[in-house]
mmCIF file of C-alpha atoms in Angstrom:
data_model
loop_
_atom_site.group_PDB
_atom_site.id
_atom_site.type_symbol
_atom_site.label_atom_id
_atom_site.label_comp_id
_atom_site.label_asym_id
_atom_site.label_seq_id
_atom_site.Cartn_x
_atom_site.Cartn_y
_atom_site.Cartn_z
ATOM 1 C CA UNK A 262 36.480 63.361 -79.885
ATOM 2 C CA UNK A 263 32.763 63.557 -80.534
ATOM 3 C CA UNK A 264 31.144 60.763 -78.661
ATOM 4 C CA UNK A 265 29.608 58.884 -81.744
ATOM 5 C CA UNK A 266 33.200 58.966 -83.341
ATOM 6 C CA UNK A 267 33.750 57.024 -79.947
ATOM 7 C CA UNK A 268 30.940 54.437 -80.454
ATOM 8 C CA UNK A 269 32.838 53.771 -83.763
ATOM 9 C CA UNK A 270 35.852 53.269 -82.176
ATOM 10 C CA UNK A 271 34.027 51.483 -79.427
ATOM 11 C CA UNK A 272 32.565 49.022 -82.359
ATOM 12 C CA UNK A 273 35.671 47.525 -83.901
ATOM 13 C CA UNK A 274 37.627 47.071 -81.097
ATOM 14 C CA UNK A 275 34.710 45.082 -79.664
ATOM 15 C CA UNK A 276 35.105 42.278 -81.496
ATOM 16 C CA UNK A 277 38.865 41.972 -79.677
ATOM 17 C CA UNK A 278 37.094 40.737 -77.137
ATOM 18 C CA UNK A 279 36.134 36.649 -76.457
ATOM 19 C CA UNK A 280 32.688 35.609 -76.939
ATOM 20 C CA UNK A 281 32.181 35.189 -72.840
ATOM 21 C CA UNK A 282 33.277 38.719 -72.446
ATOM 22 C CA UNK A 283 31.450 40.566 -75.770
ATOM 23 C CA UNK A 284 28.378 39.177 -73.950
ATOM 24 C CA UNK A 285 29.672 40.886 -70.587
ATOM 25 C CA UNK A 286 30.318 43.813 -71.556
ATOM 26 C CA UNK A 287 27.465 44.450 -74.239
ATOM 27 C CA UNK A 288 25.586 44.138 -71.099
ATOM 28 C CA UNK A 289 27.722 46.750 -69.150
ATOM 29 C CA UNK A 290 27.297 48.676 -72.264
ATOM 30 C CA UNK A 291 23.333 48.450 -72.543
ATOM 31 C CA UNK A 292 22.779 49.081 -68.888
ATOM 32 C CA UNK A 293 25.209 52.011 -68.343
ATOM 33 C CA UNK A 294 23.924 53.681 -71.889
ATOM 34 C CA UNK A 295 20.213 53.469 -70.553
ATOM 35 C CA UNK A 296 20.470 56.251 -68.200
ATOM 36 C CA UNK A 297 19.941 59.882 -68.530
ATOM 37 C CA UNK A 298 23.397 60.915 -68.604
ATOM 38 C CA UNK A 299 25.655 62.789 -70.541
ATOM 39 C CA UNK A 300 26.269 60.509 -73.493
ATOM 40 C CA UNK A 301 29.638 62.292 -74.064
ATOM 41 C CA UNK A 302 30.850 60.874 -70.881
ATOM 42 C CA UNK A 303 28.831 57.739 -70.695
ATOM 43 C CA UNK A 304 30.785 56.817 -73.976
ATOM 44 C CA UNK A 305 34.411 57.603 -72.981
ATOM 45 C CA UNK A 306 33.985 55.715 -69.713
ATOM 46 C CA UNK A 307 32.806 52.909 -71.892
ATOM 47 C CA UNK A 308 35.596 52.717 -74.038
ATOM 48 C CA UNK A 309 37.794 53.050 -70.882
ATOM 49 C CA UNK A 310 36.049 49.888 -69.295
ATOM 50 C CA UNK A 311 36.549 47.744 -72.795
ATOM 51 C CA UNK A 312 40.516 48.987 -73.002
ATOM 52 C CA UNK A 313 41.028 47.476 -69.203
ATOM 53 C CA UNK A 314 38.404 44.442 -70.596
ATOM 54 C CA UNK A 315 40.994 43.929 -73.495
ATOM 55 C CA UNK A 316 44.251 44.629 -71.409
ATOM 56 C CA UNK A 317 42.785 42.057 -68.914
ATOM 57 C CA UNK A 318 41.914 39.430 -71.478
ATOM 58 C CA UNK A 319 45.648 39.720 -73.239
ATOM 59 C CA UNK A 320 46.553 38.848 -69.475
ATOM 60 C CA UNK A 321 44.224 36.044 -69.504
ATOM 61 C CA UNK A 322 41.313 37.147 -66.789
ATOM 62 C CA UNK A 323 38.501 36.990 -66.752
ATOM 63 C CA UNK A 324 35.930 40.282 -66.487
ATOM 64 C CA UNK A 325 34.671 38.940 -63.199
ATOM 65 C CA UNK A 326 38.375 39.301 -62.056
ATOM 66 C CA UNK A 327 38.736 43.307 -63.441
ATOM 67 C CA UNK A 328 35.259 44.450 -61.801
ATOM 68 C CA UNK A 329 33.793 41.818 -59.681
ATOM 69 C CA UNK A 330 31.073 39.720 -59.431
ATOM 70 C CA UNK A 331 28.525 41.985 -59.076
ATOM 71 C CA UNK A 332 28.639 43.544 -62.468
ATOM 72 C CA UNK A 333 24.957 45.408 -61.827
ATOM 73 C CA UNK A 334 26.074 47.340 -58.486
ATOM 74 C CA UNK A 335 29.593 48.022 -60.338
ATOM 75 C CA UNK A 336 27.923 49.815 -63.108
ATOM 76 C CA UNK A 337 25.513 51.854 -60.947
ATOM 77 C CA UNK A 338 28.610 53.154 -59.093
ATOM 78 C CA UNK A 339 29.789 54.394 -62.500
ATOM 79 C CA UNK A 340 26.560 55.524 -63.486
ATOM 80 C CA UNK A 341 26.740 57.772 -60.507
ATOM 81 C CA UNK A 342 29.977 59.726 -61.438
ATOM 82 C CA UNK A 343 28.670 60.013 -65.107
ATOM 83 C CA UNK A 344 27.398 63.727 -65.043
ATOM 84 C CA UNK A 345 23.784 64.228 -66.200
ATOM 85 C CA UNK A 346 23.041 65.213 -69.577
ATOM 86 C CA UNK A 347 22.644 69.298 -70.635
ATOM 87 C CA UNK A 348 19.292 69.735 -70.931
ATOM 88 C CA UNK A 349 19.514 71.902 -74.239
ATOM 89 C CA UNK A 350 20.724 68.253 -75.635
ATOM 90 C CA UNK A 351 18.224 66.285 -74.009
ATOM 91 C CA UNK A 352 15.400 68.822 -75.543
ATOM 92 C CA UNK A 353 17.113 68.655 -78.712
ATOM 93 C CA UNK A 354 17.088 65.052 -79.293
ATOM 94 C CA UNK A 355 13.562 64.612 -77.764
ATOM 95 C CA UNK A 356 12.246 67.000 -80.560
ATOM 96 C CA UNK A 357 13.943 64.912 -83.375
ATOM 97 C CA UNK A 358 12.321 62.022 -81.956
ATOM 98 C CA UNK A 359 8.918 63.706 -82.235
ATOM 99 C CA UNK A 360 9.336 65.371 -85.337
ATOM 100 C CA UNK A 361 10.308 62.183 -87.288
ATOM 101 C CA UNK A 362 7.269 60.569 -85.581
ATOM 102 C CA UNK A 363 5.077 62.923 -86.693
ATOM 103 C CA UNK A 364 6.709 62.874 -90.155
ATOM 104 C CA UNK A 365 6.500 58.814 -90.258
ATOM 105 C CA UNK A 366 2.637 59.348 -89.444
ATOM 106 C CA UNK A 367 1.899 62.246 -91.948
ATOM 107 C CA UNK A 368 3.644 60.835 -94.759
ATOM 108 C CA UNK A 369 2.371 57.226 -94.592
ATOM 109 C CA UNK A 370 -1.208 58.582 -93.861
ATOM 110 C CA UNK A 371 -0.523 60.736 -97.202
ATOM 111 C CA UNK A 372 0.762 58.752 -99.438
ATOM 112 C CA UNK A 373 -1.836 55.596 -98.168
ATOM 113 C CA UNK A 374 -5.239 57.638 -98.340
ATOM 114 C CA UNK A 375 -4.062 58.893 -101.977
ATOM 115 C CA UNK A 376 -3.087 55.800 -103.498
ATOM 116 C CA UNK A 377 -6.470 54.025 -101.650
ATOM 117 C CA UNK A 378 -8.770 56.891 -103.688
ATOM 118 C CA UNK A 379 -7.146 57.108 -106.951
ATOM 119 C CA UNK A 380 -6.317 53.282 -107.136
ATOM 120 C CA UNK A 381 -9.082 51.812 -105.741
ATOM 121 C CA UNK A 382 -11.435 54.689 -105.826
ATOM 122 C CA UNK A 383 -12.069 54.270 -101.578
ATOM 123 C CA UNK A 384 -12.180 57.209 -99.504
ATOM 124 C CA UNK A 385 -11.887 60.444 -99.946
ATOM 125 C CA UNK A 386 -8.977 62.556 -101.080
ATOM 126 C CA UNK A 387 -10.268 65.780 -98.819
ATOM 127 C CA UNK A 388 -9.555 65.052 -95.298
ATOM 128 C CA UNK A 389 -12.008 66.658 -93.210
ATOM 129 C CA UNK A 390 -11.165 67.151 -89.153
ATOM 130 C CA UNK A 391 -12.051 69.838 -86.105
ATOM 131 C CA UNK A 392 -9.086 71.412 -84.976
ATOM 132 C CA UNK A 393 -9.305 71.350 -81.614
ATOM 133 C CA UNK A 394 -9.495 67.016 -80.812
ATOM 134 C CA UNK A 395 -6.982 66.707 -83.859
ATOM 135 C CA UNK A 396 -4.410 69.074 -81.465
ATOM 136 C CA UNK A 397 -5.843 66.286 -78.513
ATOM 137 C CA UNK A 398 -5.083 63.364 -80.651
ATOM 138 C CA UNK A 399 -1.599 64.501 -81.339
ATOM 139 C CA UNK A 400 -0.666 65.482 -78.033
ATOM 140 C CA UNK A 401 -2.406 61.953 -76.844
ATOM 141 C CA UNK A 402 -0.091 59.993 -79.302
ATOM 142 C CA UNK A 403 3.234 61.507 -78.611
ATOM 143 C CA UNK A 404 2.434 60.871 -74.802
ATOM 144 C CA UNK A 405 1.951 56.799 -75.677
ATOM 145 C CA UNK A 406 4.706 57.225 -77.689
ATOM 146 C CA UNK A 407 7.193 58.166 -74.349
ATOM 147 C CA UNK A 408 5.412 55.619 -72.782
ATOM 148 C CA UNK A 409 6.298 53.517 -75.175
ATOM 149 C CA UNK A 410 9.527 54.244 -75.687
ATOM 150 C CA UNK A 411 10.212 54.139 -71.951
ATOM 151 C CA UNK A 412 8.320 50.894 -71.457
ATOM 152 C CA UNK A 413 10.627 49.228 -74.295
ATOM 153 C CA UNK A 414 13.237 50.924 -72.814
ATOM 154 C CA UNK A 415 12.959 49.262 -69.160
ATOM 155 C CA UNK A 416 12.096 46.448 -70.794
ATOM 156 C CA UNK A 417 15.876 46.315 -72.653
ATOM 157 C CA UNK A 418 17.641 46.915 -69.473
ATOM 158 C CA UNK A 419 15.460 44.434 -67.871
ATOM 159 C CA UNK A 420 17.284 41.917 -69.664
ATOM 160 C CA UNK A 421 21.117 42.481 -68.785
ATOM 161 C CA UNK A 422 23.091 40.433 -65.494
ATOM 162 C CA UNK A 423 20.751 37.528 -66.127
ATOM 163 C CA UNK A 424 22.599 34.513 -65.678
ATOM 164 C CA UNK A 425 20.004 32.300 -67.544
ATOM 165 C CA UNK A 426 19.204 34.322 -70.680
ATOM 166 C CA UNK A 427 15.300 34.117 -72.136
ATOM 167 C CA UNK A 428 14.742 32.126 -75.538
ATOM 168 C CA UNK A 429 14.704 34.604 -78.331
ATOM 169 C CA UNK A 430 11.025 33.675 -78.656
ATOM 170 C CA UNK A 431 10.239 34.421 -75.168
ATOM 171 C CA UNK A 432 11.577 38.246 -75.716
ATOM 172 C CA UNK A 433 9.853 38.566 -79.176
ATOM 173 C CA UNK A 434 6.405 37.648 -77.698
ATOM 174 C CA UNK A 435 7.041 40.504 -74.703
ATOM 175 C CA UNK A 436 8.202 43.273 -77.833
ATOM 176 C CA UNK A 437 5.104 42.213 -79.859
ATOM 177 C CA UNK A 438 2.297 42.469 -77.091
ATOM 178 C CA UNK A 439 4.635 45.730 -75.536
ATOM 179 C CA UNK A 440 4.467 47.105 -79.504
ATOM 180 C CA UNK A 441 0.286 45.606 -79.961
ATOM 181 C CA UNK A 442 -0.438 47.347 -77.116
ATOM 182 C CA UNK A 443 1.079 50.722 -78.358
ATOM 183 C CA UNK A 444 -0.244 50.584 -82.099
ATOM 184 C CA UNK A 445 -3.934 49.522 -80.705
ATOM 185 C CA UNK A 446 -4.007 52.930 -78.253
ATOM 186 C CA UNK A 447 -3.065 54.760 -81.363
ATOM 187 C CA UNK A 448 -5.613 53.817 -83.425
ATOM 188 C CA UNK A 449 -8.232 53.778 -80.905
ATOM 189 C CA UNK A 450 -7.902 57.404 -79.816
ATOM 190 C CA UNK A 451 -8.765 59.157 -82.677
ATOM 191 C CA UNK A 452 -11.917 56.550 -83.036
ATOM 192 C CA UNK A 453 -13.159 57.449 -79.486
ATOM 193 C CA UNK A 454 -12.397 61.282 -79.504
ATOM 194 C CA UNK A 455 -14.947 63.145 -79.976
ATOM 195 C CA UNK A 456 -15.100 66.161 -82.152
ATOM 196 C CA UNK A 457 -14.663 70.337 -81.110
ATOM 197 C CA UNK A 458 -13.297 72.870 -82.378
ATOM 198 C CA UNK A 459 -13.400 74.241 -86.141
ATOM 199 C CA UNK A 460 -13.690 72.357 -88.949
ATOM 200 C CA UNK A 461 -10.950 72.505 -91.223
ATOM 201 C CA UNK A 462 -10.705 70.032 -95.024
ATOM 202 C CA UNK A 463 -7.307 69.655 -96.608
ATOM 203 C CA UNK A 464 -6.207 67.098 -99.300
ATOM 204 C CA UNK A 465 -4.954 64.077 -98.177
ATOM 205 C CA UNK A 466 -1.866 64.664 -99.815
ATOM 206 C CA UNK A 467 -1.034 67.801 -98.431
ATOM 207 C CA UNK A 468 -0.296 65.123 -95.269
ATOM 208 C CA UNK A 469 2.709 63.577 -97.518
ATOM 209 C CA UNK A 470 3.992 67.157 -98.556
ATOM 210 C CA UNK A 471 4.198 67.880 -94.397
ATOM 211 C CA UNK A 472 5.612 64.503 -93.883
ATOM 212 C CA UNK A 473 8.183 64.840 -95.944
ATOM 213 C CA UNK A 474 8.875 68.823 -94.634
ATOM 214 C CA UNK A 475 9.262 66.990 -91.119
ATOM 215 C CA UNK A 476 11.529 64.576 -92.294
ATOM 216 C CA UNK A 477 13.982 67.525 -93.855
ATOM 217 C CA UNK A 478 13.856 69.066 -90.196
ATOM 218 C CA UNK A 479 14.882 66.149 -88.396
ATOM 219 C CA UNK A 480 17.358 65.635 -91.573
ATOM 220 C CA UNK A 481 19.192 69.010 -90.761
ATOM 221 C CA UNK A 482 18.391 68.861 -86.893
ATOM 222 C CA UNK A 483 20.346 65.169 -87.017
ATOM 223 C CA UNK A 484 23.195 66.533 -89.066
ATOM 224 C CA UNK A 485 23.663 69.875 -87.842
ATOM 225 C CA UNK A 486 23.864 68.390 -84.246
ATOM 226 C CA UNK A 487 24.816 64.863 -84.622
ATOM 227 C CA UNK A 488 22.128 63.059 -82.599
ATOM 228 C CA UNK A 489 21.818 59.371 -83.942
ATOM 229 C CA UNK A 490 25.873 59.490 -85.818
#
């Protein structure tokens, strides 16, 4: 069985479980999944940990009584028996991510600059850019977008085993400044990058046309090799 066939599987009989041990094991579930291993084996061990959670419960323990009290060091013993993931699937789902990045940013930037000159008669509808900072600038984004993704990442995991849970406020502050921060880099490196390279003027829609090219490729990339369902 395909591992997100398993996540399905993984999502109804959740809601078996009590509200004390959903909480429990979403946490098992959020801390195991953030690792780099082999989601095809990170989600059948899953699903084996909620079947004993569920067994248990019918028998009326508790989870503390299946694995412990020290839910953190339990899952980083499973976490160690969980093979890594095959690289060919890590690259794979890395380039999806970057692709519908790049198509998010090349469509919106399209689409906005058009409607901004023929609505409002603003701008330009040429874009005009040297070749060789606009390769810098991309390369410079995707790398604050890993960051990003990592520090959001560490930041998730961050929050699991805490006995005393943050207010809901608390962690939407620490996403907003984590998400300021990343939005404020992006728009201040192609301000502060200076120009080299050749000069090259395109339309500004001919951004949408690519965006929407990317978005195809991730399209068939995502259903050919079923990265996000």
């Amino acid at each position: 069985m395909n591992s997100k066939d398993i996540v399905k599987l993984n999502n109804e009989l959740r809601e078996k479980l009590t509200a004390t041990n959903k909480e429990i094991y979403e946490d098992m579930l959020v801390y195991i999944r953030l690792n780099n291993k082999s989601e095809q084996h990170t989600e059948e061990v899953l699903y084996e940990i909620l079947e004993h959670l569920i067994q248990a419960q019918e028998e009326g323990k508790t989870a503390q009584e299946v694995f412990g009290n020290n839910l953190k060091a339990y899952c980083d013993d499973l976490i160690k028996e969980i093979p890594n993931e095959k690289k060919s699937l890590a690259f794979l789902f890395g380039s999806y991510i970057i692709i519908y990045f790049l198509a998010i940013l090349s469509t919106f930037k399209g689409i906005g600059e058009y409607a901004i000159y023929y609505f409002f008669d603003k701008g330009s509808n040429v874009f005009s850019f040297s070749l060789g900072s606009g390769i810098i600038v991309i390369i410079t984004d995707l790398i604050i977008l890993t960051v990003f993704i990592l520090l959001v990442l560490k930041w998730i995991k961050s929050t699991t085993f805490k006995i005393k849970k943050p207010k809901k406020w608390v962690e939407f502050l620490q996403i907003w400044l984590i998400s300021t921060i990343f939005i404020g880099l992006s728009v201040l490196v192609p301000i502060i990058m200076p120009s080299f390279g050749a000069e090259i003027s395109i339309p500004v829609i001919s951004f949408a046309v690519l965006g929407v090219i990317l978005f195809l490729i991730a399209y068939i990339l995502n259903k050919k090799f079923r990265l996000t369902k």
